[in-house]
Amino acid sequence: MTQLSLLGIPNDDNSSYLRGPSEAPDPIRRELHNDAYSMWSETGVDLGSPGRLIDHGNVRFGNGGDPWDLIEQAVDRALAPGHPLICLGGDHAITHPIMRAVRRRHPSLTILHIDAHADIYHAYQDNPRSHASPFARIMEERLADRLIQVGLRTICDEHREQFERFGVEVIEAGRWSECMRLEFNTPVYISLDIDGIDPAFAPGVSHREPGGPSTRQVIDLIQSIKQPIVAADVVEYNPRCDISNQTVLVAAKLVKEIGGMMLKNR
């Protein structure tokens, strides 16, 4: 049986506005396993099949180690058996240390980044580890060959300078077509910020930005990927801002659909 790994990374030390994403992994797990819903993906994969989902628990912080080292080491251990991995954030800053571990195993790699924000400031609020800056670090360290950012709707001049510097491919929310398909020629890493989805569908985030894609549009894009999806993160869900568990249901649904495509494309 092809297996899928799950790892919680409850860290929001580098959030710039509100805290709360560190509390996200366990609520997402709760809804993923909730008896009210099926564990089958739309693509016909039963994530609830015995032994299929390997949960590595949450990274433990607060014992004096550098959080970035702890994240990188935990991701490396989770990837060691060779299964695709979904990381549950946490804020978007965690994508940087995750990618350090992922890149060692994948010399050819494309990142599909779904977000309202580019998260590519050089050092937002003078913090190089800010959740608004992970993709600057990722591209500086050449942790991906190609970065595609979709759903953006808060672009500023510094972002445009960074896009040019790093050769980022950008599809703003206003150019998201109903049946958008992207072409990949390498394995894919998906970095999915829940605030990339319109807040009408996912209000439980720290930085709501109207004008985004629907949950359906994001799922359709993920399901259009033909290359192996080797790892992913689902970040920036903030339980403190959710309304009637609406957003955590979206997060769990997206975990199922990413996981289904990971196993389908193996």
Short mmCIF file of N, CA, C and O in Angstrom, two decimals, residues 16-131:
data_model
loop_
_atom_site.label_atom_id
_atom_site.label_comp_id
_atom_site.label_asym_id
_atom_site.label_seq_id
_atom_site.Cartn_x
_atom_site.Cartn_y
_atom_site.Cartn_z
N SER A 16 3.04 38.45 11.88
CA SER A 16 3.22 39.91 12.00
C SER A 16 2.01 40.63 12.57
O SER A 16 2.12 41.78 12.95
N TYR A 17 0.87 39.98 12.65
CA TYR A 17 -0.35 40.70 13.04
C TYR A 17 -1.05 40.01 14.20
O TYR A 17 -1.14 40.54 15.30
N LEU A 18 -1.52 38.81 13.99
CA LEU A 18 -2.22 38.05 15.01
C LEU A 18 -1.52 36.71 15.23
O LEU A 18 -0.93 36.15 14.31
N ARG A 19 -1.59 36.20 16.44
CA ARG A 19 -1.16 34.83 16.71
C ARG A 19 -2.38 33.91 16.67
O ARG A 19 -3.51 34.36 16.75
N GLY A 20 -2.12 32.62 16.52
CA GLY A 20 -3.20 31.65 16.47
C GLY A 20 -2.93 30.48 15.54
O GLY A 20 -3.40 29.37 15.81
N PRO A 21 -2.19 30.66 14.43
CA PRO A 21 -1.92 29.53 13.54
C PRO A 21 -1.17 28.37 14.21
O PRO A 21 -1.27 27.24 13.74
N SER A 22 -0.46 28.64 15.30
CA SER A 22 0.21 27.55 16.01
C SER A 22 -0.79 26.56 16.60
O SER A 22 -0.43 25.42 16.93
N GLU A 23 -2.04 26.99 16.75
CA GLU A 23 -3.07 26.12 17.32
C GLU A 23 -3.81 25.30 16.26
O GLU A 23 -4.74 24.56 16.57
N ALA A 24 -3.38 25.40 15.01
CA ALA A 24 -4.15 24.84 13.89
C ALA A 24 -4.01 23.33 13.67
O ALA A 24 -4.99 22.69 13.26
N PRO A 25 -2.84 22.72 13.85
CA PRO A 25 -2.71 21.31 13.43
C PRO A 25 -3.74 20.36 14.03
O PRO A 25 -4.33 19.54 13.30
N ASP A 26 -3.99 20.45 15.32
CA ASP A 26 -4.91 19.49 15.94
C ASP A 26 -6.36 19.67 15.50
O ASP A 26 -7.05 18.67 15.24
N PRO A 27 -6.89 20.90 15.39
CA PRO A 27 -8.24 21.04 14.83
C PRO A 27 -8.37 20.50 13.40
O PRO A 27 -9.40 19.92 13.04
N ILE A 28 -7.33 20.68 12.59
CA ILE A 28 -7.39 20.13 11.23
C ILE A 28 -7.44 18.61 11.29
O ILE A 28 -8.23 17.97 10.58
N ARG A 29 -6.63 18.02 12.13
CA ARG A 29 -6.67 16.56 12.31
C ARG A 29 -8.07 16.11 12.76
O ARG A 29 -8.60 15.11 12.28
N ARG A 30 -8.64 16.84 13.70
CA ARG A 30 -9.96 16.47 14.23
C ARG A 30 -10.99 16.39 13.12
O ARG A 30 -11.76 15.44 13.04
N GLU A 31 -11.00 17.38 12.24
CA GLU A 31 -11.99 17.39 11.16
C GLU A 31 -11.64 16.39 10.07
O GLU A 31 -12.53 15.83 9.42
N LEU A 32 -10.35 16.13 9.89
CA LEU A 32 -9.94 15.14 8.90
C LEU A 32 -10.49 13.76 9.26
O LEU A 32 -10.90 12.98 8.40
N HIS A 33 -10.53 13.46 10.57
CA HIS A 33 -10.97 12.15 11.04
C HIS A 33 -12.41 12.17 11.56
O HIS A 33 -12.87 11.17 12.11
N ASN A 34 -13.11 13.27 11.40
CA ASN A 34 -14.47 13.39 11.92
C ASN A 34 -15.39 12.40 11.21
O ASN A 34 -15.43 12.33 9.98
N ASP A 35 -16.15 11.65 12.01
CA ASP A 35 -17.07 10.66 11.44
C ASP A 35 -18.17 11.27 10.58
O ASP A 35 -18.87 10.55 9.86
N ALA A 36 -18.34 12.58 10.68
CA ALA A 36 -19.37 13.23 9.87
C ALA A 36 -19.00 13.27 8.39
O ALA A 36 -19.85 13.54 7.55
N TYR A 37 -17.72 13.04 8.09
CA TYR A 37 -17.25 13.18 6.72
C TYR A 37 -16.53 11.92 6.27
O TYR A 37 -16.02 11.15 7.08
N SER A 38 -16.44 11.73 4.98
CA SER A 38 -15.71 10.61 4.41
C SER A 38 -14.21 10.92 4.35
O SER A 38 -13.81 12.07 4.16
N MET A 39 -13.39 9.88 4.48
CA MET A 39 -11.95 10.03 4.32
C MET A 39 -11.52 9.78 2.86
O MET A 39 -10.33 9.75 2.57
N TRP A 40 -12.49 9.58 1.98
CA TRP A 40 -12.17 9.39 0.57
C TRP A 40 -11.94 10.75 -0.11
O TRP A 40 -12.69 11.69 0.11
N SER A 41 -10.91 10.82 -0.93
CA SER A 41 -10.72 12.00 -1.77
C SER A 41 -11.65 11.92 -2.97
O SER A 41 -12.15 10.85 -3.32
N GLU A 42 -11.85 13.05 -3.62
CA GLU A 42 -12.68 13.06 -4.83
C GLU A 42 -12.06 12.23 -5.95
O GLU A 42 -12.77 11.79 -6.87
N THR A 43 -10.76 12.01 -5.88
CA THR A 43 -10.05 11.26 -6.92
C THR A 43 -10.04 9.76 -6.62
O THR A 43 -9.34 9.00 -7.28
N GLY A 44 -10.80 9.32 -5.61
CA GLY A 44 -10.98 7.90 -5.39
C GLY A 44 -9.96 7.24 -4.50
O GLY A 44 -9.75 6.02 -4.59
N VAL A 45 -9.32 8.01 -3.61
CA VAL A 45 -8.32 7.46 -2.69
C VAL A 45 -8.90 7.48 -1.27
O VAL A 45 -9.38 8.52 -0.81
N ASP A 46 -8.86 6.33 -0.60
CA ASP A 46 -9.36 6.23 0.78
C ASP A 46 -8.21 6.49 1.75
O ASP A 46 -7.41 5.62 2.04
N LEU A 47 -8.15 7.73 2.26
CA LEU A 47 -7.09 8.07 3.22
C LEU A 47 -7.32 7.40 4.57
O LEU A 47 -6.42 7.36 5.40
N GLY A 48 -8.52 6.88 4.78
CA GLY A 48 -8.83 6.20 6.03
C GLY A 48 -8.53 4.72 6.01
O GLY A 48 -8.74 4.02 7.02
N SER A 49 -8.02 4.22 4.90
CA SER A 49 -7.66 2.80 4.83
C SER A 49 -6.59 2.49 5.87
O SER A 49 -5.63 3.26 6.03
N PRO A 50 -6.72 1.40 6.63
CA PRO A 50 -5.76 1.09 7.71
C PRO A 50 -4.31 1.11 7.23
O PRO A 50 -3.96 0.48 6.23
N GLY A 51 -3.49 1.88 7.94
CA GLY A 51 -2.07 1.96 7.63
C GLY A 51 -1.70 2.94 6.55
O GLY A 51 -0.51 3.15 6.27
N ARG A 52 -2.68 3.57 5.91
CA ARG A 52 -2.36 4.47 4.80
C ARG A 52 -1.80 5.81 5.28
O ARG A 52 -0.85 6.34 4.70
N LEU A 53 -2.39 6.39 6.33
CA LEU A 53 -1.98 7.71 6.81
C LEU A 53 -1.08 7.54 8.03
O LEU A 53 -1.50 7.02 9.06
N ILE A 54 0.15 7.99 7.92
CA ILE A 54 1.12 7.90 9.01
C ILE A 54 1.26 9.29 9.62
O ILE A 54 1.77 10.21 9.00
N ASP A 55 0.78 9.43 10.86
CA ASP A 55 0.81 10.74 11.52
C ASP A 55 2.02 10.79 12.46
O ASP A 55 2.11 10.03 13.43
N HIS A 56 2.92 11.71 12.17
CA HIS A 56 4.14 11.86 12.97
C HIS A 56 3.94 12.80 14.15
O HIS A 56 4.92 13.15 14.83
N GLY A 57 2.70 13.22 14.41
CA GLY A 57 2.45 14.12 15.52
C GLY A 57 2.93 15.53 15.23
O GLY A 57 3.11 15.92 14.08
N ASN A 58 3.14 16.30 16.29
CA ASN A 58 3.56 17.70 16.15
C ASN A 58 5.02 17.88 16.54
O ASN A 58 5.50 17.23 17.49
N VAL A 59 5.70 18.76 15.83
CA VAL A 59 7.05 19.16 16.23
C VAL A 59 6.96 19.83 17.60
O VAL A 59 6.08 20.66 17.83
N ARG A 60 7.86 19.47 18.48
CA ARG A 60 7.87 20.05 19.83
C ARG A 60 8.87 21.20 19.90
O ARG A 60 10.04 21.02 19.59
N PHE A 61 8.39 22.35 20.33
CA PHE A 61 9.24 23.54 20.46
C PHE A 61 9.39 23.89 21.94
O PHE A 61 8.70 23.35 22.79
N GLY A 62 10.31 24.81 22.24
CA GLY A 62 10.42 25.34 23.58
C GLY A 62 11.47 24.70 24.45
O GLY A 62 11.55 24.97 25.65
N ASN A 63 12.32 23.83 23.86
CA ASN A 63 13.37 23.20 24.65
C ASN A 63 14.74 23.79 24.41
O ASN A 63 15.77 23.18 24.68
N GLY A 64 14.76 25.00 23.86
CA GLY A 64 16.02 25.70 23.68
C GLY A 64 16.64 25.58 22.31
O GLY A 64 17.58 26.30 21.99
N GLY A 65 16.17 24.65 21.49
CA GLY A 65 16.74 24.52 20.16
C GLY A 65 16.20 25.57 19.21
O GLY A 65 15.14 26.16 19.44
N ASP A 66 16.93 25.81 18.12
CA ASP A 66 16.47 26.72 17.08
C ASP A 66 15.25 26.09 16.40
O ASP A 66 15.34 24.98 15.88
N PRO A 67 14.11 26.78 16.40
CA PRO A 67 12.91 26.20 15.79
C PRO A 67 13.13 25.77 14.34
O PRO A 67 12.57 24.76 13.90
N TRP A 68 13.95 26.51 13.60
CA TRP A 68 14.20 26.16 12.19
C TRP A 68 14.91 24.82 12.08
O TRP A 68 14.60 24.01 11.22
N ASP A 69 15.88 24.59 12.98
CA ASP A 69 16.58 23.30 12.98
C ASP A 69 15.63 22.17 13.37
O ASP A 69 15.66 21.08 12.78
N LEU A 70 14.77 22.42 14.35
CA LEU A 70 13.83 21.39 14.80
C LEU A 70 12.85 21.02 13.68
O LEU A 70 12.53 19.85 13.49
N ILE A 71 12.38 22.04 12.95
CA ILE A 71 11.45 21.78 11.84
C ILE A 71 12.15 20.98 10.74
O ILE A 71 11.64 19.96 10.25
N GLU A 72 13.34 21.44 10.36
CA GLU A 72 14.08 20.76 9.29
C GLU A 72 14.35 19.30 9.65
O GLU A 72 14.17 18.39 8.83
N GLN A 73 14.76 19.06 10.88
CA GLN A 73 15.06 17.69 11.31
C GLN A 73 13.81 16.82 11.33
O GLN A 73 13.83 15.65 10.91
N ALA A 74 12.68 17.38 11.80
CA ALA A 74 11.44 16.61 11.87
C ALA A 74 10.94 16.26 10.47
O ALA A 74 10.46 15.14 10.22
N VAL A 75 11.03 17.22 9.55
CA VAL A 75 10.61 16.97 8.18
C VAL A 75 11.50 15.92 7.53
O VAL A 75 11.03 15.01 6.84
N ASP A 76 12.78 16.02 7.78
CA ASP A 76 13.72 15.05 7.23
C ASP A 76 13.39 13.63 7.70
O ASP A 76 13.39 12.68 6.91
N ARG A 77 13.08 13.49 9.00
CA ARG A 77 12.71 12.16 9.53
C ARG A 77 11.41 11.66 8.90
O ARG A 77 11.29 10.48 8.57
N ALA A 78 10.45 12.56 8.73
CA ALA A 78 9.16 12.16 8.16
C ALA A 78 9.30 11.74 6.69
O ALA A 78 8.57 10.87 6.22
N LEU A 79 10.24 12.35 5.98
CA LEU A 79 10.45 12.03 4.57
C LEU A 79 11.30 10.77 4.37
O LEU A 79 11.28 10.18 3.28
N ALA A 80 12.01 10.36 5.40
CA ALA A 80 12.98 9.28 5.27
C ALA A 80 12.41 7.99 4.68
O ALA A 80 13.07 7.35 3.84
N PRO A 81 11.19 7.57 5.05
CA PRO A 81 10.65 6.32 4.47
C PRO A 81 10.29 6.43 2.99
O PRO A 81 9.98 5.41 2.36
N GLY A 82 10.27 7.64 2.46
CA GLY A 82 9.98 7.83 1.04
C GLY A 82 8.53 8.15 0.71
O GLY A 82 8.16 8.19 -0.46
N HIS A 83 7.70 8.36 1.74
CA HIS A 83 6.29 8.68 1.50
C HIS A 83 6.12 10.18 1.27
O HIS A 83 6.85 10.99 1.85
N PRO A 84 5.15 10.60 0.46
CA PRO A 84 4.84 12.03 0.37
C PRO A 84 4.36 12.55 1.71
O PRO A 84 3.78 11.80 2.52
N LEU A 85 4.60 13.83 1.96
CA LEU A 85 4.36 14.42 3.28
C LEU A 85 3.52 15.68 3.16
O LEU A 85 3.79 16.54 2.31
N ILE A 86 2.51 15.80 4.04
CA ILE A 86 1.76 17.05 4.19
C ILE A 86 2.04 17.61 5.57
O ILE A 86 1.84 16.92 6.58
N CYS A 87 2.52 18.85 5.63
CA CYS A 87 2.78 19.54 6.90
C CYS A 87 1.62 20.48 7.20
O CYS A 87 1.18 21.22 6.33
N LEU A 88 1.17 20.45 8.45
CA LEU A 88 0.10 21.32 8.91
C LEU A 88 0.69 22.44 9.74
O LEU A 88 1.25 22.19 10.81
N GLY A 89 0.58 23.70 9.22
CA GLY A 89 1.06 24.83 10.00
C GLY A 89 0.03 25.26 11.00
O GLY A 89 -1.08 24.74 11.04
N GLY A 90 0.47 26.21 11.84
CA GLY A 90 1.63 27.05 11.67
C GLY A 90 1.40 28.16 10.65
O GLY A 90 0.51 28.17 9.83
N ASP A 91 2.27 29.20 10.80
CA ASP A 91 2.22 30.30 9.84
C ASP A 91 3.14 29.98 8.66
O ASP A 91 3.83 28.95 8.64
N HIS A 92 3.17 30.89 7.68
CA HIS A 92 3.85 30.56 6.43
C HIS A 92 5.37 30.59 6.56
O HIS A 92 6.08 30.09 5.67
N ALA A 93 5.89 31.12 7.65
CA ALA A 93 7.33 31.14 7.84
C ALA A 93 7.92 29.73 7.83
O ALA A 93 9.07 29.53 7.43
N ILE A 94 7.13 28.74 8.25
CA ILE A 94 7.66 27.39 8.39
C ILE A 94 8.02 26.74 7.05
O ILE A 94 8.76 25.75 7.01
N THR A 95 7.52 27.29 5.95
CA THR A 95 7.82 26.70 4.65
C THR A 95 9.31 26.73 4.35
O THR A 95 9.83 25.81 3.69
N HIS A 96 10.02 27.73 4.85
CA HIS A 96 11.46 27.82 4.58
C HIS A 96 12.23 26.62 5.15
O HIS A 96 12.91 25.90 4.39
N PRO A 97 12.15 26.32 6.44
CA PRO A 97 12.87 25.14 6.93
C PRO A 97 12.33 23.82 6.38
O PRO A 97 13.09 22.86 6.21
N ILE A 98 11.03 23.76 6.09
CA ILE A 98 10.50 22.55 5.44
C ILE A 98 11.23 22.31 4.12
O ILE A 98 11.68 21.20 3.81
N MET A 99 11.37 23.38 3.33
CA MET A 99 11.97 23.24 2.01
C MET A 99 13.45 22.86 2.07
O MET A 99 13.96 22.20 1.16
N ARG A 100 14.13 23.23 3.14
CA ARG A 100 15.52 22.80 3.28
C ARG A 100 15.61 21.28 3.30
O ARG A 100 16.52 20.69 2.70
N ALA A 101 14.68 20.65 4.00
CA ALA A 101 14.68 19.19 4.08
C ALA A 101 14.18 18.56 2.78
O ALA A 101 14.74 17.56 2.30
N VAL A 102 13.14 19.14 2.20
CA VAL A 102 12.56 18.57 0.98
C VAL A 102 13.57 18.63 -0.18
O VAL A 102 13.72 17.67 -0.94
N ARG A 103 14.27 19.75 -0.29
CA ARG A 103 15.16 19.96 -1.42
C ARG A 103 16.29 18.92 -1.47
O ARG A 103 16.71 18.50 -2.56
N ARG A 104 16.76 18.47 -0.32
CA ARG A 104 17.84 17.49 -0.31
C ARG A 104 17.45 16.20 -1.02
O ARG A 104 18.31 15.48 -1.54
N ARG A 105 16.16 15.90 -1.05
CA ARG A 105 15.68 14.66 -1.67
C ARG A 105 15.18 14.86 -3.09
O ARG A 105 14.88 13.87 -3.78
N HIS A 106 15.09 16.12 -3.53
CA HIS A 106 14.52 16.40 -4.85
C HIS A 106 15.34 17.47 -5.56
O HIS A 106 15.04 18.67 -5.46
N PRO A 107 16.34 17.07 -6.32
CA PRO A 107 17.19 18.04 -7.01
C PRO A 107 16.46 18.82 -8.09
O PRO A 107 16.94 19.88 -8.51
N SER A 108 15.31 18.31 -8.55
CA SER A 108 14.44 19.05 -9.47
C SER A 108 13.10 19.24 -8.79
O SER A 108 12.46 18.26 -8.39
N LEU A 109 12.68 20.50 -8.67
CA LEU A 109 11.47 20.76 -7.88
C LEU A 109 10.84 22.09 -8.27
O LEU A 109 11.52 23.10 -8.45
N THR A 110 9.51 22.07 -8.39
CA THR A 110 8.73 23.28 -8.62
C THR A 110 7.81 23.51 -7.43
O THR A 110 7.18 22.57 -6.95
N ILE A 111 7.74 24.74 -6.96
CA ILE A 111 6.79 25.10 -5.90
C ILE A 111 5.57 25.75 -6.53
O ILE A 111 5.69 26.73 -7.28
N LEU A 112 4.40 25.20 -6.22
CA LEU A 112 3.14 25.86 -6.53
C LEU A 112 2.66 26.50 -5.23
O LEU A 112 2.33 25.81 -4.27
N HIS A 113 2.64 27.82 -5.20
CA HIS A 113 2.32 28.59 -4.00
C HIS A 113 0.97 29.27 -4.22
O HIS A 113 0.83 30.12 -5.11
N ILE A 114 -0.02 28.88 -3.44
CA ILE A 114 -1.37 29.44 -3.52
C ILE A 114 -1.58 30.36 -2.33
O ILE A 114 -1.48 29.92 -1.17
N ASP A 115 -1.86 31.65 -2.58
CA ASP A 115 -1.85 32.62 -1.49
C ASP A 115 -2.46 33.93 -1.96
O ASP A 115 -2.45 34.24 -3.15
N ALA A 116 -2.97 34.71 -0.99
CA ALA A 116 -3.36 36.08 -1.28
C ALA A 116 -2.15 37.00 -1.34
O ALA A 116 -2.18 38.05 -1.98
N HIS A 117 -1.07 36.58 -0.66
CA HIS A 117 0.13 37.41 -0.48
C HIS A 117 1.35 36.72 -1.08
O HIS A 117 1.44 35.48 -1.06
N ALA A 118 2.29 37.50 -1.56
CA ALA A 118 3.48 36.94 -2.20
C ALA A 118 4.47 36.35 -1.19
O ALA A 118 5.27 35.48 -1.54
N ASP A 119 4.48 36.87 0.04
CA ASP A 119 5.37 36.37 1.10
C ASP A 119 6.83 36.32 0.63
O ASP A 119 7.56 35.37 0.93
N ILE A 120 7.24 37.37 -0.06
CA ILE A 120 8.58 37.40 -0.63
C ILE A 120 9.31 38.71 -0.32
O ILE A 120 10.30 39.06 -0.95
N TYR A 121 8.79 39.45 0.69
CA TYR A 121 9.55 40.60 1.19
C TYR A 121 10.95 40.14 1.60
O TYR A 121 11.12 39.02 2.13
N HIS A 122 11.93 41.02 1.41
CA HIS A 122 13.28 40.63 1.83
C HIS A 122 13.34 40.33 3.33
O HIS A 122 13.87 39.29 3.75
N ALA A 123 12.78 41.23 4.13
CA ALA A 123 12.74 41.01 5.58
C ALA A 123 11.62 41.89 6.14
O ALA A 123 11.86 43.02 6.57
N TYR A 124 10.41 41.37 6.14
CA TYR A 124 9.26 42.16 6.57
C TYR A 124 9.41 42.56 8.03
O TYR A 124 9.72 41.74 8.89
N GLN A 125 9.22 43.87 8.32
CA GLN A 125 9.39 44.42 9.66
C GLN A 125 10.75 44.04 10.23
O GLN A 125 10.91 43.77 11.42
N ASP A 126 11.77 44.04 9.36
CA ASP A 126 13.15 43.73 9.71
C ASP A 126 13.34 42.32 10.25
O ASP A 126 14.34 42.03 10.92
N ASN A 127 12.43 41.44 9.94
CA ASN A 127 12.53 40.05 10.38
C ASN A 127 12.73 39.15 9.16
O ASN A 127 11.79 38.89 8.41
N PRO A 128 13.93 38.62 8.94
CA PRO A 128 14.17 37.77 7.77
C PRO A 128 13.41 36.45 7.84
O PRO A 128 13.26 35.77 6.82
N ARG A 129 12.91 36.09 9.04
CA ARG A 129 12.12 34.87 9.17
C ARG A 129 10.62 35.15 9.20
O ARG A 129 9.82 34.26 9.47
N SER A 130 10.22 36.36 8.90
CA SER A 130 8.80 36.72 8.92
C SER A 130 7.98 35.79 8.04
O SER A 130 8.45 35.27 7.02
N HIS A 131 6.72 35.60 8.43
CA HIS A 131 5.83 34.81 7.58
C HIS A 131 5.52 35.53 6.27
O HIS A 131 4.90 34.94 5.39
#
